[in-house]
Amino acid sequence: MSRDRPLGVRHAVAVSLGLPLGAGVFVLPHGVENLGGPATPVAYVAGTLAICSIAVAYAVYLSSPLAERDGLVFAAVSRTAGARSLGFLAAWPMVGAYAAVLATLVAALGQSLSGLVSLSPNVAALVVLACVVAVHALGPTAAGRLQLYATGPLLLFLGGMAVAALLAIAPDNFSPLFPTPTLRDRPLAAIGAAAVATLFGFVGFDAAAAASAVTRDPRRTAPRAVLVGVLIAGFVAAVAAFVTLGVIPWPRLVFATAPFADAAASGLGVDAARLVVPGTVLATISAALATTWLPTRTLRGFDELVPGVAAETRPGLPDPALALTGLLAGTVVALDLVGQALYLSIAGVFVGYGALAAAVGLLPVLRPALYRRCRFRPPAPALALVSLVGVATALVVLSRVLVLDPATSLVFTRWAPALVAVDEAVLVSDPLSTVVPALVLWELVGVAVLAVAADYRADRGVEQRPLAAAYDEE
């Protein structure tokens, strides 16, 4: 293995799957089946195709020399738009969003740990966070291998559950496919609404893009890892929904606490808890390891604006970006602000997704030189279509986030089981008084960071290289 780029495609795919295969996979298709009925598996396929538009946008940029840099959203938007500040404001919400998700995951693990040792849940959560940071501080090789050791067995575990449930399917559960008058009268609208709900479960697929700078042959490996990760995550979700609806009649599914696990337990003849408990712990550990890549590598990409944030340290010692990630998540946990931080989680991620999707459509027009350097280079008209679908996908999710209260939106994510560590009253609130202010406030913090960083560079005489240098030189 290369010392500088030690991760292979299997590591990158495992990182990409970490959050989309979080503990929420065991409760699939919870919430979505209310919208799509027995046809819910079709909605998961449709949602996968929609999110693929954003994954393709990532793949295009990852096939360019930008794959060798940290912080792809910042690098892509800034190079395409010709403005570092715009790239920063597009990527900055993702830092806060993923730090909030990381805080939620370690808070849930801390709550579980506190039941085994004499520590308070918050202290236990900080211990878990310190362990996650320590793993990443050892370097990408250690983090990548541990991710593979967590995600690989999890995939096998989920596969075994699916096979067990498949053997217990009752085909009559899918007849009729649209059992209620509402579903029969507007089947496409029902499938569409359910497909939108499935999009929330793909948050975090871009972790493979975050790890591209430490991946072997990143311009070849990273695009494949992102696309394969999305397709595997979508396949797992669709299969889980199919076998669950095949085992548990749709009218009774509302009473299941962990539908997919209940369906698999029925096929195996065991209690569902024997699947849920170890599976949830493994999936949450995997998700926490993968999520750490996202804010850390995004922060490292800001080194052009904030000198020193990507400074290298010796193995075992967190670099500044990793330390900042741990500090952000740790502060949220220590101050018991996990619920409030989650206001930013979905909105912040899809702001970045939408910005990247918009940028890729303009790439052939605004930056033809960078477009020509992309190894994966769909024709400009096809790329424009991908961009439109990707932007529409992000806007649809953002519109739902602004209508649904945070508690309802977060139910559709794969880290939903980790919400046991959050006061539900904090999440049951008007999104216009929680999500919107959180996003605006975080962006204002970003503007302040830009201003302070600009003064620092001016005082130190730090000159920025031309934006095109990132892809003109190789």
Short mmCIF file of C-alpha atoms in Angstrom, two decimals:
data_model
loop_
_atom_site.label_atom_id
_atom_site.label_comp_id
_atom_site.label_asym_id
_atom_site.label_seq_id
_atom_site.Cartn_x
_atom_site.Cartn_y
_atom_site.Cartn_z
CA MET A 1 0.00 0.00 0.00
CA SER A 2 1.03 3.55 -0.66
CA ARG A 3 1.89 5.36 2.54
CA ASP A 4 0.31 8.58 1.27
CA ARG A 5 -2.78 6.97 -0.26
CA PRO A 6 -3.32 3.69 1.61
CA LEU A 7 -7.03 3.13 0.96
CA GLY A 8 -8.30 0.87 -1.80
CA VAL A 9 -11.73 0.72 -3.40
CA ARG A 10 -13.12 -1.69 -0.78
CA HIS A 11 -12.12 0.71 2.02
CA ALA A 12 -13.66 3.65 0.17
CA VAL A 13 -16.92 1.75 -0.42
CA ALA A 14 -17.02 0.75 3.26
CA VAL A 15 -16.59 4.41 4.27
CA SER A 16 -19.33 5.43 1.84
CA LEU A 17 -21.73 2.89 3.37
CA GLY A 18 -21.02 3.78 7.00
CA LEU A 19 -23.84 6.28 7.52
CA PRO A 20 -26.38 5.05 4.91
CA LEU A 21 -26.21 1.64 6.62
CA GLY A 22 -26.56 3.08 10.10
CA ALA A 23 -28.76 1.52 12.76
CA GLY A 24 -31.86 2.87 11.01
CA VAL A 25 -31.56 0.04 8.50
CA PHE A 26 -33.04 -2.32 11.11
CA VAL A 27 -36.28 -0.32 11.28
CA LEU A 28 -36.78 -0.05 7.50
CA PRO A 29 -39.20 0.87 6.03
CA HIS A 30 -40.49 2.68 9.13
CA GLY A 31 -42.47 5.78 8.18
CA VAL A 32 -42.04 5.33 4.45
CA GLU A 33 -44.58 2.51 4.22
CA ASN A 34 -47.29 4.87 5.46
CA LEU A 35 -46.77 6.90 2.29
CA GLY A 36 -46.21 4.16 -0.29
CA GLY A 37 -48.17 1.18 1.01
CA PRO A 38 -47.12 -2.29 -0.21
CA ALA A 39 -45.47 -0.57 -3.21
CA THR A 40 -42.89 1.03 -0.92
CA PRO A 41 -39.95 -0.99 -2.38
CA VAL A 42 -40.58 0.81 -5.69
CA ALA A 43 -40.16 4.11 -3.86
CA TYR A 44 -36.75 3.02 -2.60
CA VAL A 45 -35.68 2.24 -6.16
CA ALA A 46 -36.93 5.64 -7.32
CA GLY A 47 -35.14 7.38 -4.45
CA THR A 48 -31.92 5.57 -5.30
CA LEU A 49 -32.12 6.75 -8.92
CA ALA A 50 -32.75 10.32 -7.77
CA ILE A 51 -29.80 10.40 -5.37
CA CYS A 52 -27.66 8.88 -8.12
CA SER A 53 -27.85 12.25 -9.89
CA ILE A 54 -25.95 13.82 -7.00
CA ALA A 55 -23.59 10.84 -6.85
CA VAL A 56 -22.83 11.29 -10.55
CA ALA A 57 -21.99 14.95 -9.90
CA TYR A 58 -19.54 13.81 -7.24
CA ALA A 59 -18.13 11.18 -9.60
CA VAL A 60 -17.45 13.75 -12.34
CA TYR A 61 -15.42 15.99 -10.04
CA LEU A 62 -13.72 13.01 -8.41
CA SER A 63 -12.47 11.91 -11.82
CA SER A 64 -10.62 15.23 -12.13
CA PRO A 65 -7.41 16.34 -10.39
CA LEU A 66 -9.63 17.74 -7.60
CA ALA A 67 -9.92 14.18 -6.27
CA GLU A 68 -6.39 14.54 -4.94
CA ARG A 69 -7.47 17.42 -2.70
CA ASP A 70 -9.46 17.44 0.53
CA GLY A 71 -12.87 19.09 0.69
CA LEU A 72 -14.44 18.23 -2.66
CA VAL A 73 -17.54 20.42 -2.36
CA PHE A 74 -15.39 23.46 -1.52
CA ALA A 75 -12.88 22.66 -4.26
CA ALA A 76 -15.51 21.94 -6.93
CA VAL A 77 -17.78 24.90 -6.26
CA SER A 78 -14.91 27.36 -5.80
CA ARG A 79 -13.16 26.26 -9.01
CA THR A 80 -16.33 26.19 -11.07
CA ALA A 81 -17.70 29.50 -9.80
CA GLY A 82 -14.29 31.14 -9.59
CA ALA A 83 -14.80 32.22 -5.98
CA ARG A 84 -13.32 30.58 -2.89
CA SER A 85 -15.79 32.36 -0.62
CA LEU A 86 -18.75 30.82 -2.48
CA GLY A 87 -17.19 27.37 -2.24
CA PHE A 88 -16.64 27.89 1.48
CA LEU A 89 -20.25 28.94 2.14
CA ALA A 90 -21.50 25.92 0.17
CA ALA A 91 -19.35 23.46 2.13
CA TRP A 92 -19.44 25.12 5.56
CA PRO A 93 -23.00 23.94 6.43
CA MET A 94 -21.87 20.36 5.85
CA VAL A 95 -19.21 20.74 8.55
CA GLY A 96 -21.79 21.72 11.15
CA ALA A 97 -24.27 19.13 9.91
CA TYR A 98 -21.91 16.17 10.07
CA ALA A 99 -20.45 17.32 13.40
CA ALA A 100 -24.02 17.26 14.74
CA VAL A 101 -24.58 13.75 13.35
CA LEU A 102 -21.30 12.58 14.90
CA ALA A 103 -22.33 14.04 18.25
CA THR A 104 -25.66 12.18 18.02
CA LEU A 105 -23.99 8.87 17.23
CA VAL A 106 -21.46 9.06 20.07
CA ALA A 107 -24.22 10.21 22.44
CA ALA A 108 -26.19 7.05 21.62
CA LEU A 109 -23.11 4.86 22.05
CA GLY A 110 -22.33 6.68 25.28
CA GLN A 111 -25.80 5.96 26.59
CA SER A 112 -25.28 2.26 25.88
CA LEU A 113 -21.81 2.32 27.46
CA SER A 114 -23.08 4.07 30.59
CA GLY A 115 -25.27 1.05 31.26
CA LEU A 116 -22.15 -1.13 31.45
CA VAL A 117 -19.78 1.13 33.37
CA SER A 118 -20.23 3.65 36.15
CA LEU A 119 -20.13 6.74 33.94
CA SER A 120 -22.77 9.31 33.17
CA PRO A 121 -24.12 9.18 29.57
CA ASN A 122 -22.37 12.44 28.63
CA VAL A 123 -19.01 11.37 30.02
CA ALA A 124 -19.36 7.99 28.34
CA ALA A 125 -20.20 9.74 25.06
CA LEU A 126 -17.06 11.87 25.33
CA VAL A 127 -15.03 8.70 25.96
CA VAL A 128 -16.50 7.14 22.80
CA LEU A 129 -15.76 10.31 20.85
CA ALA A 130 -12.18 10.30 22.10
CA CYS A 131 -11.81 6.70 20.89
CA VAL A 132 -13.19 7.56 17.44
CA VAL A 133 -10.86 10.55 17.14
CA ALA A 134 -7.94 8.43 18.34
CA VAL A 135 -8.59 5.86 15.60
CA HIS A 136 -8.54 8.57 12.94
CA ALA A 137 -5.48 10.15 14.52
CA LEU A 138 -3.59 6.91 13.88
CA GLY A 139 -3.95 7.67 10.19
CA PRO A 140 -6.14 6.74 7.23
CA THR A 141 -4.81 3.18 7.14
CA ALA A 142 -6.08 2.38 10.64
CA ALA A 143 -9.37 4.23 10.12
CA GLY A 144 -9.96 2.58 6.75
CA ARG A 145 -9.22 -0.92 7.99
CA LEU A 146 -11.43 -0.56 11.05
CA GLN A 147 -14.20 0.79 8.84
CA LEU A 148 -13.90 -2.27 6.63
CA TYR A 149 -13.93 -4.57 9.66
CA ALA A 150 -17.17 -2.91 10.83
CA THR A 151 -19.01 -2.48 7.52
CA GLY A 152 -18.10 -5.88 6.05
CA PRO A 153 -19.62 -7.98 8.85
CA LEU A 154 -22.60 -5.60 8.97
CA LEU A 155 -23.31 -6.22 5.28
CA LEU A 156 -23.08 -9.98 5.83
CA PHE A 157 -25.36 -9.68 8.86
CA LEU A 158 -27.94 -7.71 6.86
CA GLY A 159 -27.67 -10.17 3.98
CA GLY A 160 -28.37 -13.09 6.31
CA MET A 161 -31.37 -11.25 7.74
CA ALA A 162 -32.73 -10.59 4.25
CA VAL A 163 -32.40 -14.23 3.23
CA ALA A 164 -34.12 -15.38 6.41
CA ALA A 165 -37.00 -12.98 5.86
CA LEU A 166 -37.21 -13.92 2.18
CA LEU A 167 -37.97 -17.50 3.13
CA ALA A 168 -40.95 -16.34 5.20
CA ILE A 169 -42.56 -14.05 2.59
CA ALA A 170 -46.29 -14.35 1.95
CA PRO A 171 -46.93 -13.12 -1.64
CA ASP A 172 -50.52 -12.19 -0.77
CA ASN A 173 -49.16 -9.31 1.31
CA PHE A 174 -48.54 -7.43 -1.94
CA SER A 175 -52.11 -7.81 -3.17
CA PRO A 176 -53.57 -5.33 -3.67
CA LEU A 177 -50.53 -3.15 -4.26
CA PHE A 178 -52.53 -0.01 -3.47
CA PRO A 179 -55.03 -1.11 -0.81
CA THR A 180 -56.57 2.21 0.23
CA PRO A 181 -58.66 4.66 -1.81
CA THR A 182 -56.00 7.36 -1.45
CA LEU A 183 -53.26 5.09 -2.79
CA ARG A 184 -55.45 3.78 -5.61
CA ASP A 185 -56.60 7.22 -6.73
CA ARG A 186 -53.12 8.75 -6.80
CA PRO A 187 -50.57 5.92 -7.00
CA LEU A 188 -47.81 8.01 -8.62
CA ALA A 189 -48.20 10.76 -6.04
CA ALA A 190 -47.98 8.17 -3.26
CA ILE A 191 -44.85 6.60 -4.70
CA GLY A 192 -43.34 10.07 -5.22
CA ALA A 193 -43.99 11.13 -1.64
CA ALA A 194 -42.50 7.87 -0.38
CA ALA A 195 -39.49 8.25 -2.70
CA VAL A 196 -38.79 11.70 -1.25
CA ALA A 197 -38.80 10.21 2.24
CA THR A 198 -36.23 7.61 1.18
CA LEU A 199 -33.76 10.35 0.16
CA PHE A 200 -33.06 11.21 3.79
CA GLY A 201 -31.51 7.79 4.26
CA PHE A 202 -28.67 8.48 1.82
CA VAL A 203 -27.10 11.25 3.87
CA GLY A 204 -23.40 10.49 4.26
CA PHE A 205 -22.82 8.57 1.03
CA ASP A 206 -20.23 11.24 0.19
CA ALA A 207 -17.86 9.94 2.86
CA ALA A 208 -15.97 8.11 0.10
CA ALA A 209 -15.44 11.48 -1.59
CA ALA A 210 -14.13 12.87 1.69
CA ALA A 211 -11.52 10.12 1.77
CA SER A 212 -10.47 10.52 -1.88
CA ALA A 213 -7.21 12.33 -1.09
CA VAL A 214 -5.95 9.26 0.79
CA THR A 215 -7.27 6.71 -1.70
CA ARG A 216 -5.05 4.92 -4.21
CA ASP A 217 -5.53 6.21 -7.76
CA PRO A 218 -8.30 8.50 -6.52
CA ARG A 219 -9.46 9.66 -9.96
CA ARG A 220 -10.36 6.06 -10.76
CA THR A 221 -11.20 4.64 -7.34
CA ALA A 222 -13.19 7.43 -5.67
CA PRO A 223 -15.84 7.90 -8.40
CA ARG A 224 -16.50 4.16 -8.46
CA ALA A 225 -16.66 3.96 -4.68
CA VAL A 226 -19.25 6.75 -4.47
CA LEU A 227 -21.47 5.24 -7.17
CA VAL A 228 -21.12 1.68 -5.88
CA GLY A 229 -21.81 2.86 -2.33
CA VAL A 230 -25.05 4.58 -3.35
CA LEU A 231 -26.21 1.58 -5.35
CA ILE A 232 -25.45 -0.88 -2.53
CA ALA A 233 -27.19 1.34 0.03
CA GLY A 234 -30.23 1.66 -2.24
CA PHE A 235 -30.28 -2.07 -2.95
CA VAL A 236 -30.11 -2.96 0.75
CA ALA A 237 -32.93 -0.54 1.58
CA ALA A 238 -35.15 -1.77 -1.27
CA VAL A 239 -34.59 -5.43 -0.36
CA ALA A 240 -35.21 -4.72 3.33
CA ALA A 241 -38.47 -2.97 2.47
CA PHE A 242 -39.53 -5.78 0.13
CA VAL A 243 -38.93 -8.66 2.52
CA THR A 244 -40.42 -6.75 5.45
CA LEU A 245 -43.64 -6.00 3.59
CA GLY A 246 -43.67 -9.58 2.37
CA VAL A 247 -43.51 -11.00 5.89
CA ILE A 248 -45.52 -8.43 7.86
CA PRO A 249 -48.88 -7.40 6.34
CA TRP A 250 -48.92 -3.68 5.56
CA PRO A 251 -51.78 -2.82 7.99
CA ARG A 252 -49.81 -4.42 10.85
CA LEU A 253 -46.48 -2.82 10.02
CA VAL A 254 -47.33 0.31 11.97
CA PHE A 255 -47.17 -1.75 15.17
CA ALA A 256 -43.66 -3.08 14.51
CA THR A 257 -40.89 -1.32 16.44
CA ALA A 258 -38.10 -2.63 14.18
CA PRO A 259 -39.86 -3.90 11.04
CA PHE A 260 -36.91 -5.35 9.12
CA ALA A 261 -35.51 -7.02 12.23
CA ASP A 262 -38.96 -8.33 13.13
CA ALA A 263 -39.35 -9.83 9.65
CA ALA A 264 -35.93 -11.50 9.80
CA ALA A 265 -36.58 -12.75 13.34
CA SER A 266 -39.83 -14.30 12.11
CA GLY A 267 -37.92 -16.22 9.45
CA LEU A 268 -35.24 -17.32 11.90
CA GLY A 269 -37.62 -18.14 14.73
CA VAL A 270 -35.78 -15.96 17.23
CA ASP A 271 -36.56 -12.85 19.24
CA ALA A 272 -35.96 -9.64 17.26
CA ALA A 273 -33.87 -8.19 20.09
CA ARG A 274 -31.17 -10.79 19.38
CA LEU A 275 -30.72 -9.14 15.98
CA VAL A 276 -31.39 -5.51 16.86
CA VAL A 277 -29.08 -5.10 19.85
CA PRO A 278 -25.77 -6.29 18.37
CA GLY A 279 -26.70 -4.99 14.92
CA THR A 280 -27.48 -1.52 16.23
CA VAL A 281 -24.19 -1.26 18.13
CA LEU A 282 -22.15 -2.44 15.14
CA ALA A 283 -23.99 -0.15 12.72
CA THR A 284 -23.65 2.88 15.00
CA ILE A 285 -19.91 2.31 15.48
CA SER A 286 -19.53 1.98 11.71
CA ALA A 287 -21.53 5.17 11.16
CA ALA A 288 -19.49 7.13 13.71
CA LEU A 289 -16.21 6.07 12.11
CA ALA A 290 -17.43 7.03 8.64
CA THR A 291 -19.01 10.31 9.70
CA THR A 292 -15.74 11.57 11.18
CA TRP A 293 -14.18 11.68 7.70
CA LEU A 294 -16.74 14.20 6.46
CA PRO A 295 -16.22 17.32 8.61
CA THR A 296 -12.51 16.58 9.08
CA ARG A 297 -11.64 16.38 5.39
CA THR A 298 -13.89 19.32 4.54
CA LEU A 299 -12.06 21.44 7.11
CA ARG A 300 -8.72 20.34 5.67
CA GLY A 301 -9.87 21.61 2.29
CA PHE A 302 -10.32 25.08 3.78
CA ASP A 303 -6.55 25.34 4.19
CA GLU A 304 -6.47 27.71 1.21
CA LEU A 305 -8.52 30.18 3.26
CA VAL A 306 -7.53 29.18 6.80
CA PRO A 307 -3.79 28.46 6.72
CA GLY A 308 -2.66 25.69 9.05
CA VAL A 309 -5.93 23.79 9.33
CA ALA A 310 -4.47 21.00 7.21
CA ALA A 311 -1.11 20.90 8.99
CA GLU A 312 0.32 17.41 9.31
CA THR A 313 1.05 15.85 12.69
CA ARG A 314 2.78 12.67 13.74
CA PRO A 315 0.69 9.45 13.81
CA GLY A 316 -1.42 9.23 16.94
CA LEU A 317 -1.78 12.99 17.30
CA PRO A 318 -4.92 14.58 15.81
CA ASP A 319 -4.23 17.14 13.11
CA PRO A 320 -5.94 20.56 13.48
CA ALA A 321 -8.94 19.58 11.31
CA LEU A 322 -9.56 16.35 13.23
CA ALA A 323 -9.13 18.18 16.52
CA LEU A 324 -11.68 20.79 15.42
CA THR A 325 -14.12 18.04 14.45
CA GLY A 326 -13.72 16.42 17.86
CA LEU A 327 -14.05 19.80 19.56
CA LEU A 328 -17.27 20.65 17.71
CA ALA A 329 -18.90 17.28 18.42
CA GLY A 330 -17.57 17.20 21.98
CA THR A 331 -18.89 20.68 22.75
CA VAL A 332 -22.34 19.71 21.50
CA VAL A 333 -22.33 16.61 23.72
CA ALA A 334 -20.86 18.31 26.78
CA LEU A 335 -23.37 21.18 26.64
CA ASP A 336 -26.24 18.75 26.01
CA LEU A 337 -27.10 20.49 22.74
CA VAL A 338 -27.38 17.41 20.51
CA GLY A 339 -31.04 18.03 19.70
CA GLN A 340 -30.46 21.68 18.79
CA ALA A 341 -27.42 20.79 16.68
CA LEU A 342 -29.53 18.34 14.68
CA TYR A 343 -31.61 21.24 13.34
CA LEU A 344 -28.72 21.77 10.96
CA SER A 345 -28.07 18.14 10.06
CA ILE A 346 -30.25 17.41 7.02
CA ALA A 347 -30.50 20.97 5.70
CA GLY A 348 -26.76 21.56 5.93
CA VAL A 349 -25.93 18.40 4.00
CA PHE A 350 -28.41 19.01 1.18
CA VAL A 351 -27.28 22.61 0.77
CA GLY A 352 -23.86 21.18 -0.09
CA TYR A 353 -25.37 18.49 -2.31
CA GLY A 354 -27.42 21.07 -4.19
CA ALA A 355 -24.45 23.39 -4.66
CA LEU A 356 -22.30 20.60 -6.09
CA ALA A 357 -25.10 19.45 -8.41
CA ALA A 358 -25.57 23.01 -9.67
CA ALA A 359 -21.83 23.45 -10.20
CA VAL A 360 -21.44 20.31 -12.31
CA GLY A 361 -24.06 21.53 -14.78
CA LEU A 362 -22.12 24.74 -15.30
CA LEU A 363 -18.73 23.04 -15.45
CA PRO A 364 -18.48 22.57 -19.27
CA VAL A 365 -19.48 26.21 -19.83
CA LEU A 366 -17.60 28.03 -17.10
CA ARG A 367 -14.52 25.83 -16.76
CA PRO A 368 -14.01 23.84 -19.96
CA ALA A 369 -10.36 23.21 -19.06
CA LEU A 370 -11.36 21.45 -15.84
CA TYR A 371 -14.16 19.62 -17.65
CA ARG A 372 -11.66 18.25 -20.15
CA ARG A 373 -9.49 16.96 -17.30
CA CYS A 374 -12.36 14.82 -15.97
CA ARG A 375 -11.90 11.15 -16.83
CA PHE A 376 -15.62 10.55 -16.30
CA ARG A 377 -17.01 13.18 -18.63
CA PRO A 378 -20.64 12.79 -19.74
CA PRO A 379 -21.65 15.00 -22.70
CA ALA A 380 -22.57 18.54 -21.68
CA PRO A 381 -26.33 18.08 -22.36
CA ALA A 382 -26.40 14.89 -20.28
CA LEU A 383 -24.47 16.61 -17.52
CA ALA A 384 -26.95 19.50 -17.57
CA LEU A 385 -29.79 17.00 -17.12
CA VAL A 386 -27.96 15.31 -14.25
CA SER A 387 -27.43 18.72 -12.68
CA LEU A 388 -31.10 19.65 -12.97
CA VAL A 389 -32.22 16.38 -11.40
CA GLY A 390 -29.62 16.71 -8.65
CA VAL A 391 -30.60 20.29 -7.82
CA ALA A 392 -34.29 19.34 -7.89
CA THR A 393 -33.60 16.40 -5.57
CA ALA A 394 -31.79 18.63 -3.08
CA LEU A 395 -34.49 21.31 -3.26
CA VAL A 396 -37.28 18.78 -2.71
CA VAL A 397 -35.56 17.50 0.43
CA LEU A 398 -34.91 21.04 1.66
CA SER A 399 -38.56 21.94 1.07
CA ARG A 400 -39.65 18.98 3.18
CA VAL A 401 -37.19 19.89 5.91
CA LEU A 402 -38.75 23.36 6.04
CA VAL A 403 -42.27 21.94 6.33
CA LEU A 404 -41.82 18.94 8.63
CA ASP A 405 -40.73 19.34 12.23
CA PRO A 406 -37.19 18.04 12.89
CA ALA A 407 -38.48 14.99 14.75
CA THR A 408 -40.44 13.85 11.68
CA SER A 409 -37.62 14.55 9.21
CA LEU A 410 -35.01 12.75 11.28
CA VAL A 411 -37.14 9.59 11.49
CA PHE A 412 -36.30 8.90 7.84
CA THR A 413 -32.52 9.05 8.40
CA ARG A 414 -30.32 6.03 9.09
CA TRP A 415 -29.18 7.47 12.42
CA ALA A 416 -32.77 7.74 13.70
CA PRO A 417 -32.29 5.05 16.42
CA ALA A 418 -29.54 7.23 17.91
CA LEU A 419 -32.21 9.82 18.72
CA VAL A 420 -32.92 7.89 21.91
CA ALA A 421 -30.16 10.05 23.37
CA VAL A 422 -32.03 13.25 22.45
CA ASP A 423 -34.90 14.96 24.26
CA GLU A 424 -37.81 14.51 21.83
CA ALA A 425 -39.41 17.77 22.97
CA VAL A 426 -36.47 19.66 21.48
CA LEU A 427 -37.12 18.13 18.07
CA VAL A 428 -40.90 18.53 17.99
CA SER A 429 -40.86 22.17 16.94
CA ASP A 430 -41.60 24.49 14.03
CA PRO A 431 -38.80 24.16 11.44
CA LEU A 432 -39.09 27.87 10.58
CA SER A 433 -38.09 28.70 14.14
CA THR A 434 -35.43 26.00 14.46
CA VAL A 435 -33.98 24.71 11.17
CA VAL A 436 -33.91 28.06 9.35
CA PRO A 437 -32.31 30.04 12.21
CA ALA A 438 -29.77 27.27 12.78
CA LEU A 439 -28.73 27.29 9.11
CA VAL A 440 -28.57 31.09 8.92
CA LEU A 441 -26.65 31.36 12.19
CA TRP A 442 -24.12 28.73 11.11
CA GLU A 443 -23.58 30.50 7.79
CA LEU A 444 -23.02 33.77 9.67
CA VAL A 445 -20.38 31.99 11.74
CA GLY A 446 -18.84 30.95 8.44
CA VAL A 447 -18.82 34.55 7.21
CA ALA A 448 -17.02 35.53 10.42
CA VAL A 449 -14.48 32.75 9.88
CA LEU A 450 -13.86 34.04 6.35
CA ALA A 451 -13.32 37.59 7.63
CA VAL A 452 -10.93 36.56 10.41
CA ALA A 453 -9.02 34.26 8.05
CA ALA A 454 -8.69 37.06 5.48
CA ASP A 455 -7.22 39.39 8.12
CA TYR A 456 -4.82 36.67 9.23
CA ARG A 457 -3.60 36.06 5.68
CA ALA A 458 -3.16 39.79 5.13
CA ASP A 459 -1.17 40.18 8.36
CA ARG A 460 1.06 37.21 7.55
CA GLY A 461 1.43 38.05 3.88
CA VAL A 462 -0.01 34.70 2.79
CA GLU A 463 -0.69 34.67 -0.93
CA GLN A 464 -3.28 32.37 -2.50
CA ARG A 465 -2.44 30.38 -5.60
CA PRO A 466 -4.63 30.80 -8.67
CA LEU A 467 -7.75 28.64 -8.53
CA ALA A 468 -6.85 26.96 -11.81
CA ALA A 469 -3.57 25.71 -10.31
CA ALA A 470 -5.52 22.88 -8.73
CA TYR A 471 -6.15 21.30 -12.12
CA ASP A 472 -3.69 22.95 -14.52
CA GLU A 473 -0.81 21.24 -12.74
CA GLU A 474 -0.56 17.53 -12.20
#
